[in-house]
PDB file of C-alpha atoms in Angstrom:
ATOM      1  CA  GLN T  10     -58.443 -10.411   5.106  1.00 90.00           C
ATOM      2  CA  VAL T  11     -55.361 -12.070   3.706  1.00 93.00           C
ATOM      3  CA  GLN T  12     -55.880 -14.303   0.685  1.00 97.00           C
ATOM      4  CA  LEU T  13     -53.384 -16.625  -0.978  1.00 97.00           C
ATOM      5  CA  HIS T  14     -53.459 -17.847  -4.558  1.00 98.00           C
ATOM      6  CA  GLU T  15     -51.197 -20.457  -6.105  1.00 98.00           C
ATOM      7  CA  SER T  16     -50.311 -20.467  -9.782  1.00 98.00           C
ATOM      8  CA  GLY T  17     -48.113 -22.546 -12.043  1.00 96.00           C
ATOM      9  CA  PRO T  18     -48.127 -25.429 -14.521  1.00 96.00           C
ATOM     10  CA  GLY T  19     -50.461 -28.293 -13.737  1.00 96.00           C
ATOM     11  CA  LEU T  20     -48.309 -30.806 -15.586  1.00 98.00           C
ATOM     12  CA  VAL T  21     -44.557 -31.315 -15.215  1.00 98.00           C
ATOM     13  CA  LYS T  22     -42.407 -33.951 -16.911  1.00 98.00           C
ATOM     14  CA  PRO T  23     -40.337 -36.382 -14.846  1.00 98.00           C
ATOM     15  CA  SER T  24     -36.823 -35.114 -14.032  1.00 97.00           C
ATOM     16  CA  GLU T  25     -37.862 -31.497 -14.684  1.00 98.00           C
ATOM     17  CA  THR T  26     -38.431 -28.663 -12.204  1.00 98.00           C
ATOM     18  CA  LEU T  27     -41.785 -27.858 -10.624  1.00 98.00           C
ATOM     19  CA  SER T  28     -42.266 -24.102 -10.197  1.00 98.00           C
ATOM     20  CA  LEU T  29     -45.124 -22.448  -8.320  1.00 98.00           C
ATOM     21  CA  ILE T  30     -45.887 -18.907  -7.218  1.00 98.00           C
ATOM     22  CA  CYS T  31     -48.107 -17.802  -4.367  1.00 98.00           C
ATOM     23  CA  ASN T  32     -49.593 -14.334  -4.595  1.00 98.00           C
ATOM     24  CA  VAL T  33     -50.553 -12.744  -1.280  1.00 96.00           C
ATOM     25  CA  SER T  34     -53.349 -10.175  -1.243  1.00 96.00           C
ATOM     26  CA  GLY T  35     -55.039  -8.252   1.534  1.00 94.00           C
ATOM     27  CA  GLY T  36     -51.953  -8.077   3.709  1.00 92.00           C
ATOM     28  CA  ALA T  37     -48.220  -7.535   3.627  1.00 91.00           C
ATOM     29  CA  ILE T  38     -45.896 -10.448   3.067  1.00 92.00           C
ATOM     30  CA  THR T  39     -43.414  -8.764   5.402  1.00 89.00           C
ATOM     31  CA  SER T  40     -45.286 -10.112   8.422  1.00 79.00           C
ATOM     32  CA  TYR T  41     -45.554 -13.791   9.413  1.00 88.00           C
ATOM     33  CA  TYR T  42     -43.768 -16.590   7.586  1.00 92.00           C
ATOM     34  CA  TRP T  43     -44.949 -18.472   4.549  1.00 96.00           C
ATOM     35  CA  SER T  44     -44.982 -22.173   3.820  1.00 96.00           C
ATOM     36  CA  TRP T  45     -45.643 -24.660   1.078  1.00 97.00           C
ATOM     37  CA  ILE T  46     -47.520 -27.828   2.004  1.00 98.00           C
ATOM     38  CA  ARG T  47     -48.531 -30.611  -0.335  1.00 98.00           C
ATOM     39  CA  GLN T  48     -51.121 -33.343  -0.113  1.00 98.00           C
ATOM     40  CA  SER T  49     -51.127 -36.633  -1.938  1.00 96.00           C
ATOM     41  CA  ALA T  50     -53.063 -39.844  -1.502  1.00 87.00           C
ATOM     42  CA  GLY T  51     -49.860 -41.699  -0.732  1.00 82.00           C
ATOM     43  CA  LYS T  52     -48.178 -39.377   1.773  1.00 84.00           C
ATOM     44  CA  GLY T  53     -51.009 -37.304   3.190  1.00 92.00           C
ATOM     45  CA  LEU T  54     -50.155 -33.737   4.205  1.00 97.00           C
ATOM     46  CA  GLU T  55     -46.444 -32.966   3.940  1.00 97.00           C
ATOM     47  CA  TRP T  56     -44.747 -29.693   4.862  1.00 96.00           C
ATOM     48  CA  ILE T  57     -42.218 -28.687   2.205  1.00 97.00           C
ATOM     49  CA  GLY T  58     -40.620 -25.564   3.624  1.00 96.00           C
ATOM     50  CA  ARG T  59     -41.077 -22.054   4.977  1.00 95.00           C
ATOM     51  CA  ILE T  60     -39.660 -18.672   4.160  1.00 95.00           C
ATOM     52  CA  TYR T  61     -39.546 -15.345   5.939  1.00 94.00           C
ATOM     53  CA  ALA T  62     -39.744 -11.942   4.287  1.00 91.00           C
ATOM     54  CA  SER T  63     -36.015 -11.606   4.934  1.00 92.00           C
ATOM     55  CA  GLY T  64     -35.454 -14.523   2.565  1.00 93.00           C
ATOM     56  CA  SER T  65     -34.357 -16.908   5.290  1.00 94.00           C
ATOM     57  CA  ALA T  66     -35.777 -20.370   4.605  1.00 96.00           C
ATOM     58  CA  ASP T  67     -36.080 -23.786   6.230  1.00 95.00           C
ATOM     59  CA  TYR T  68     -36.876 -26.966   4.384  1.00 96.00           C
ATOM     60  CA  ASN T  69     -38.206 -30.408   5.190  1.00 96.00           C
ATOM     61  CA  PRO T  70     -35.061 -32.543   5.568  1.00 96.00           C
ATOM     62  CA  SER T  71     -36.579 -35.203   3.312  1.00 96.00           C
ATOM     63  CA  LEU T  72     -36.875 -32.700   0.435  1.00 97.00           C
ATOM     64  CA  LYS T  73     -34.084 -30.272   1.253  1.00 97.00           C
ATOM     65  CA  SER T  74     -31.754 -31.333  -1.559  1.00 97.00           C
ATOM     66  CA  ARG T  75     -34.408 -30.558  -4.185  1.00 98.00           C
ATOM     67  CA  VAL T  76     -36.226 -27.479  -2.820  1.00 98.00           C
ATOM     68  CA  VAL T  77     -35.614 -23.782  -3.194  1.00 98.00           C
ATOM     69  CA  MET T  78     -38.023 -21.126  -1.925  1.00 98.00           C
ATOM     70  CA  SER T  79     -37.767 -17.414  -2.580  1.00 97.00           C
ATOM     71  CA  VAL T  80     -39.710 -14.282  -1.699  1.00 96.00           C
ATOM     72  CA  ASP T  81     -40.423 -11.101  -3.672  1.00 96.00           C
ATOM     73  CA  THR T  82     -41.600  -8.456  -1.208  1.00 94.00           C
ATOM     74  CA  SER T  83     -42.078  -5.851  -3.967  1.00 94.00           C
ATOM     75  CA  ARG T  84     -44.698  -8.086  -5.591  1.00 96.00           C
ATOM     76  CA  ASN T  85     -46.028  -9.545  -2.329  1.00 95.00           C
ATOM     77  CA  ARG T  86     -45.448 -13.108  -3.416  1.00 97.00           C
ATOM     78  CA  PHE T  87     -43.259 -16.106  -2.769  1.00 97.00           C
ATOM     79  CA  SER T  88     -42.304 -19.102  -4.836  1.00 98.00           C
ATOM     80  CA  LEU T  89     -41.345 -22.764  -4.786  1.00 98.00           C
ATOM     81  CA  LYS T  90     -38.997 -24.709  -7.005  1.00 98.00           C
ATOM     82  CA  LEU T  91     -38.729 -28.478  -6.695  1.00 98.00           C
ATOM     83  CA  THR T  92     -36.141 -30.105  -8.922  1.00 98.00           C
ATOM     84  CA  SER T  93     -35.807 -33.599 -10.409  1.00 98.00           C
ATOM     85  CA  VAL T  94     -39.475 -34.423  -9.925  1.00 98.00           C
ATOM     86  CA  THR T  95     -40.906 -37.931 -10.143  1.00 98.00           C
ATOM     87  CA  ALA T  96     -44.424 -39.331 -10.033  1.00 96.00           C
ATOM     88  CA  ALA T  97     -44.142 -39.313  -6.231  1.00 96.00           C
ATOM     89  CA  ASP T  98     -44.230 -35.495  -6.370  1.00 97.00           C
ATOM     90  CA  THR T  99     -47.725 -35.515  -7.859  1.00 98.00           C
ATOM     91  CA  ALA T 100     -49.905 -33.738  -5.316  1.00 98.00           C
ATOM     92  CA  VAL T 101     -52.066 -30.757  -4.525  1.00 98.00           C
ATOM     93  CA  TYR T 102     -49.725 -27.951  -3.507  1.00 98.00           C
ATOM     94  CA  TYR T 103     -50.897 -25.322  -1.022  1.00 98.00           C
ATOM     95  CA  CYS T 104     -49.301 -22.060  -0.031  1.00 98.00           C
ATOM     96  CA  VAL T 105     -49.983 -21.226   3.589  1.00 97.00           C
ATOM     97  CA  ARG T 106     -49.474 -18.408   6.070  1.00 95.00           C
ATOM     98  CA  GLY T 107     -47.918 -19.612   9.288  1.00 85.00           C
ATOM     99  CA  ALA T 108     -47.820 -18.281  12.815  1.00 76.00           C
ATOM    100  CA  LEU T 109     -47.442 -19.473  16.401  1.00 76.00           C
ATOM    101  CA  ALA T 110     -51.178 -20.126  16.240  1.00 81.00           C
ATOM    102  CA  GLY T 111     -50.841 -22.713  13.471  1.00 89.00           C
ATOM    103  CA  PHE T 112     -51.561 -22.521   9.768  1.00 94.00           C
ATOM    104  CA  GLY T 113     -54.551 -20.230   9.718  1.00 93.00           C
ATOM    105  CA  THR T 114     -54.691 -19.146   6.101  1.00 96.00           C
ATOM    106  CA  TRP T 115     -54.388 -21.444   3.095  1.00 98.00           C
ATOM    107  CA  GLY T 116     -54.581 -20.992  -0.644  1.00 98.00           C
ATOM    108  CA  GLN T 117     -57.158 -23.027  -2.519  1.00 97.00           C
ATOM    109  CA  GLY T 118     -54.463 -25.446  -3.703  1.00 98.00           C
ATOM    110  CA  THR T 119     -53.210 -26.368  -7.132  1.00 98.00           C
ATOM    111  CA  LEU T 120     -52.863 -29.883  -8.517  1.00 98.00           C
ATOM    112  CA  VAL T 121     -49.511 -30.668 -10.046  1.00 98.00           C
ATOM    113  CA  THR T 122     -49.189 -33.910 -11.954  1.00 98.00           C
ATOM    114  CA  VAL T 123     -45.809 -35.349 -12.882  1.00 98.00           C
ATOM    115  CA  SER T 124     -46.113 -37.319 -16.086  1.00 97.00           C
ATOM    116  CA  SER T 125     -44.511 -37.576 -19.491  1.00 96.00           C
TER     117      SER T 125
ATOM    118  CA  ASP U  28     -38.587 -36.560  12.731  1.00 91.00           C
ATOM    119  CA  ILE U  29     -41.581 -36.292  15.023  1.00 96.00           C
ATOM    120  CA  GLN U  30     -44.243 -38.788  14.012  1.00 97.00           C
ATOM    121  CA  MET U  31     -47.934 -38.107  14.612  1.00 98.00           C
ATOM    122  CA  THR U  32     -50.353 -41.012  14.946  1.00 97.00           C
ATOM    123  CA  GLN U  33     -54.102 -40.459  14.891  1.00 98.00           C
ATOM    124  CA  SER U  34     -56.807 -42.852  15.935  1.00 97.00           C
ATOM    125  CA  PRO U  35     -59.170 -43.974  14.741  1.00 97.00           C
ATOM    126  CA  SER U  36     -58.464 -43.623  11.021  1.00 97.00           C
ATOM    127  CA  SER U  37     -62.197 -43.622  10.340  1.00 97.00           C
ATOM    128  CA  LEU U  38     -65.284 -43.154  12.436  1.00 96.00           C
ATOM    129  CA  SER U  39     -69.021 -43.377  11.834  1.00 97.00           C
ATOM    130  CA  ALA U  40     -71.317 -41.312  14.017  1.00 97.00           C
ATOM    131  CA  SER U  41     -74.745 -39.697  14.097  1.00 96.00           C
ATOM    132  CA  VAL U  42     -75.884 -36.104  14.412  1.00 96.00           C
ATOM    133  CA  GLY U  43     -75.872 -35.202  18.086  1.00 97.00           C
ATOM    134  CA  ASP U  44     -73.170 -37.705  19.053  1.00 97.00           C
ATOM    135  CA  ARG U  45     -70.108 -36.796  21.090  1.00 98.00           C
ATOM    136  CA  VAL U  46     -66.960 -37.717  19.193  1.00 98.00           C
ATOM    137  CA  THR U  47     -63.330 -37.910  20.298  1.00 98.00           C
ATOM    138  CA  ILE U  48     -60.272 -38.245  18.081  1.00 98.00           C
ATOM    139  CA  THR U  49     -56.841 -38.979  19.537  1.00 98.00           C
ATOM    140  CA  CYS U  50     -53.429 -37.890  18.320  1.00 98.00           C
ATOM    141  CA  ARG U  51     -50.172 -39.215  19.723  1.00 98.00           C
ATOM    142  CA  ALA U  52     -46.759 -37.658  19.129  1.00 98.00           C
ATOM    143  CA  SER U  53     -43.558 -39.695  19.061  1.00 98.00           C
ATOM    144  CA  GLN U  54     -41.974 -37.243  21.533  1.00 98.00           C
ATOM    145  CA  ASN U  55     -42.950 -34.311  23.732  1.00 98.00           C
ATOM    146  CA  ILE U  56     -44.195 -31.445  21.541  1.00 96.00           C
ATOM    147  CA  ASN U  57     -44.764 -28.925  24.345  1.00 93.00           C
ATOM    148  CA  ASN U  58     -48.425 -28.456  23.364  1.00 95.00           C
ATOM    149  CA  TRP U  59     -47.499 -27.123  19.946  1.00 95.00           C
ATOM    150  CA  LEU U  60     -50.393 -28.997  18.394  1.00 97.00           C
ATOM    151  CA  ALA U  61     -53.099 -27.917  15.988  1.00 97.00           C
ATOM    152  CA  TRP U  62     -56.239 -29.552  14.660  1.00 98.00           C
ATOM    153  CA  TYR U  63     -57.680 -29.047  11.195  1.00 98.00           C
ATOM    154  CA  GLN U  64     -60.890 -29.949   9.416  1.00 98.00           C
ATOM    155  CA  GLN U  65     -60.853 -30.719   5.708  1.00 98.00           C
ATOM    156  CA  LYS U  66     -63.738 -31.231   3.323  1.00 97.00           C
ATOM    157  CA  PRO U  67     -63.375 -32.773  -0.159  1.00 95.00           C
ATOM    158  CA  GLY U  68     -61.748 -30.444  -2.660  1.00 95.00           C
ATOM    159  CA  LYS U  69     -60.998 -27.798  -0.024  1.00 97.00           C
ATOM    160  CA  ALA U  70     -57.954 -26.718   1.921  1.00 98.00           C
ATOM    161  CA  PRO U  71     -57.694 -27.682   5.576  1.00 97.00           C
ATOM    162  CA  LYS U  72     -59.278 -25.270   8.041  1.00 97.00           C
ATOM    163  CA  LEU U  73     -57.652 -24.507  11.391  1.00 97.00           C
ATOM    164  CA  LEU U  74     -59.872 -25.401  14.354  1.00 98.00           C
ATOM    165  CA  ILE U  75     -57.601 -25.540  17.415  1.00 97.00           C
ATOM    166  CA  TYR U  76     -54.082 -24.262  18.077  1.00 96.00           C
ATOM    167  CA  LYS U  77     -51.652 -24.690  20.967  1.00 96.00           C
ATOM    168  CA  ALA U  78     -53.550 -27.877  21.883  1.00 97.00           C
ATOM    169  CA  SER U  79     -56.630 -26.232  23.383  1.00 97.00           C
ATOM    170  CA  ASN U  80     -57.161 -22.767  21.913  1.00 97.00           C
ATOM    171  CA  LEU U  81     -60.202 -22.333  19.700  1.00 97.00           C
ATOM    172  CA  GLU U  82     -59.538 -20.465  16.470  1.00 95.00           C
ATOM    173  CA  SER U  83     -61.705 -17.404  15.974  1.00 94.00           C
ATOM    174  CA  GLY U  84     -65.043 -18.226  14.349  1.00 96.00           C
ATOM    175  CA  VAL U  85     -64.914 -21.957  15.139  1.00 97.00           C
ATOM    176  CA  PRO U  86     -68.018 -23.245  16.976  1.00 98.00           C
ATOM    177  CA  SER U  87     -67.611 -23.928  20.678  1.00 98.00           C
ATOM    178  CA  ARG U  88     -68.693 -27.564  20.255  1.00 98.00           C
ATOM    179  CA  PHE U  89     -65.088 -28.175  19.157  1.00 98.00           C
ATOM    180  CA  SER U  90     -62.521 -28.486  21.907  1.00 98.00           C
ATOM    181  CA  GLY U  91     -58.974 -29.701  22.263  1.00 98.00           C
ATOM    182  CA  SER U  92     -57.092 -31.086  25.225  1.00 98.00           C
ATOM    183  CA  GLY U  93     -53.955 -32.941  26.162  1.00 97.00           C
ATOM    184  CA  SER U  94     -50.292 -32.312  26.804  1.00 95.00           C
ATOM    185  CA  GLY U  95     -46.876 -33.770  26.196  1.00 95.00           C
ATOM    186  CA  THR U  96     -47.452 -36.532  23.666  1.00 97.00           C
ATOM    187  CA  GLU U  97     -51.183 -37.296  23.832  1.00 98.00           C
ATOM    188  CA  PHE U  98     -53.943 -35.019  22.600  1.00 98.00           C
ATOM    189  CA  THR U  99     -57.638 -35.197  21.829  1.00 98.00           C
ATOM    190  CA  LEU U 100     -60.118 -33.329  19.688  1.00 98.00           C
ATOM    191  CA  THR U 101     -63.706 -33.525  20.924  1.00 98.00           C
ATOM    192  CA  ILE U 102     -66.868 -32.518  19.116  1.00 98.00           C
ATOM    193  CA  SER U 103     -69.526 -32.289  21.810  1.00 97.00           C
ATOM    194  CA  SER U 104     -72.617 -32.643  19.627  1.00 96.00           C
ATOM    195  CA  LEU U 105     -72.083 -33.504  15.975  1.00 97.00           C
ATOM    196  CA  GLN U 106     -73.754 -31.277  13.412  1.00 97.00           C
ATOM    197  CA  PRO U 107     -74.298 -32.145   9.731  1.00 95.00           C
ATOM    198  CA  ASP U 108     -71.532 -29.723   8.710  1.00 96.00           C
ATOM    199  CA  ASP U 109     -68.983 -31.606  10.846  1.00 97.00           C
ATOM    200  CA  PHE U 110     -68.729 -34.698   8.659  1.00 94.00           C
ATOM    201  CA  ALA U 111     -65.247 -34.286   7.225  1.00 97.00           C
ATOM    202  CA  THR U 112     -61.665 -35.444   7.688  1.00 97.00           C
ATOM    203  CA  TYR U 113     -59.679 -34.200  10.695  1.00 98.00           C
ATOM    204  CA  PHE U 114     -55.917 -33.872  10.994  1.00 98.00           C
ATOM    205  CA  CYS U 115     -53.608 -33.129  13.868  1.00 98.00           C
ATOM    206  CA  GLN U 116     -50.304 -31.344  13.288  1.00 97.00           C
ATOM    207  CA  GLN U 117     -47.289 -30.717  15.492  1.00 96.00           C
ATOM    208  CA  TYR U 118     -45.315 -27.511  15.167  1.00 95.00           C
ATOM    209  CA  ASP U 119     -42.722 -27.989  17.861  1.00 95.00           C
ATOM    210  CA  THR U 120     -39.995 -29.079  15.446  1.00 93.00           C
ATOM    211  CA  TYR U 121     -40.851 -28.076  11.907  1.00 93.00           C
ATOM    212  CA  TYR U 122     -44.247 -29.536  11.041  1.00 95.00           C
ATOM    213  CA  THR U 123     -45.732 -32.990  10.652  1.00 96.00           C
ATOM    214  CA  PHE U 124     -49.325 -34.066  10.261  1.00 97.00           C
ATOM    215  CA  GLY U 125     -51.272 -37.073  11.384  1.00 97.00           C
ATOM    216  CA  GLN U 126     -52.676 -39.364   8.721  1.00 97.00           C
ATOM    217  CA  GLY U 127     -56.222 -38.122   9.240  1.00 97.00           C
ATOM    218  CA  THR U 128     -59.517 -39.346  10.690  1.00 97.00           C
ATOM    219  CA  LYS U 129     -62.446 -39.556   8.312  1.00 97.00           C
ATOM    220  CA  LEU U 130     -65.718 -38.882  10.100  1.00 97.00           C
ATOM    221  CA  ASP U 131     -68.800 -39.999   8.245  1.00 95.00           C
ATOM    222  CA  ILE U 132     -72.483 -40.415   8.879  1.00 90.00           C
ATOM    223  CA  LYS U 133     -73.643 -43.652  10.466  1.00 89.00           C
TER     224      LYS U 133
END
C-alpha cells in the first residue's frame, strides 16, 4: 500500500522560500501523478500543482509565478518550492497521489507557518 | 476557474438520519467530481469519484449522484463515525474544492 510522507521546515520567514519533500513508499513514483494541496482556514483546500514522473508539471494559475515542483525517481520522492512567501501561505501542506479516480492517497500533512 | 459551491455549509443531524449535501459547479464538469470526508487533524479521505462511484472500502450508506453542474452526496443512515466535514472537488479542469459542509450531532 502506497504511503506518502511530507517533510520540511515548519517555520519560514516572510519573503523566503518554502521547501517541502514528499517521500513515496510502498509503490513506484513512476506511475500516477503527484500533487501538492494545501489547507488553510482562510482559503480552504487549494490545489498547488501536479507533477508526472517525466518531470512535466502543471500549476495552479494563481500560484504559478511562485511554484516549482520537481521529481526524483531514483529516490522515489517529489518536492515543492514556493517562493516569496507571506502569511497567506501559512497552511497545512499535503502531498497526494492523483488518478482519474480522484485523490485517493494523501500524506498526513505538515503545517508550515510563515512568520518572522 | 471553475468554482464549486456546497450547501449547506453546516448541518446538524442525528444517528440514523438520511442526509444530503449539494455541490454546484460554475460550469459543466462532465461528472469529474469527487467527494471527501475529513476529520479534525486528518487528511481528507476519498469517498466517491466520477460523481457516483464508491471508493473501495467505503460503506455503502454513502452514495453520490448528479451530472453536469449539480451533484449530491447522500448518507442513507448516519452512523456515529460519519460526523465530519465533507468536501466536493472537481477534476475536469485542474482541481478546485468546495468550501466544505460540517456535519455535527444534533
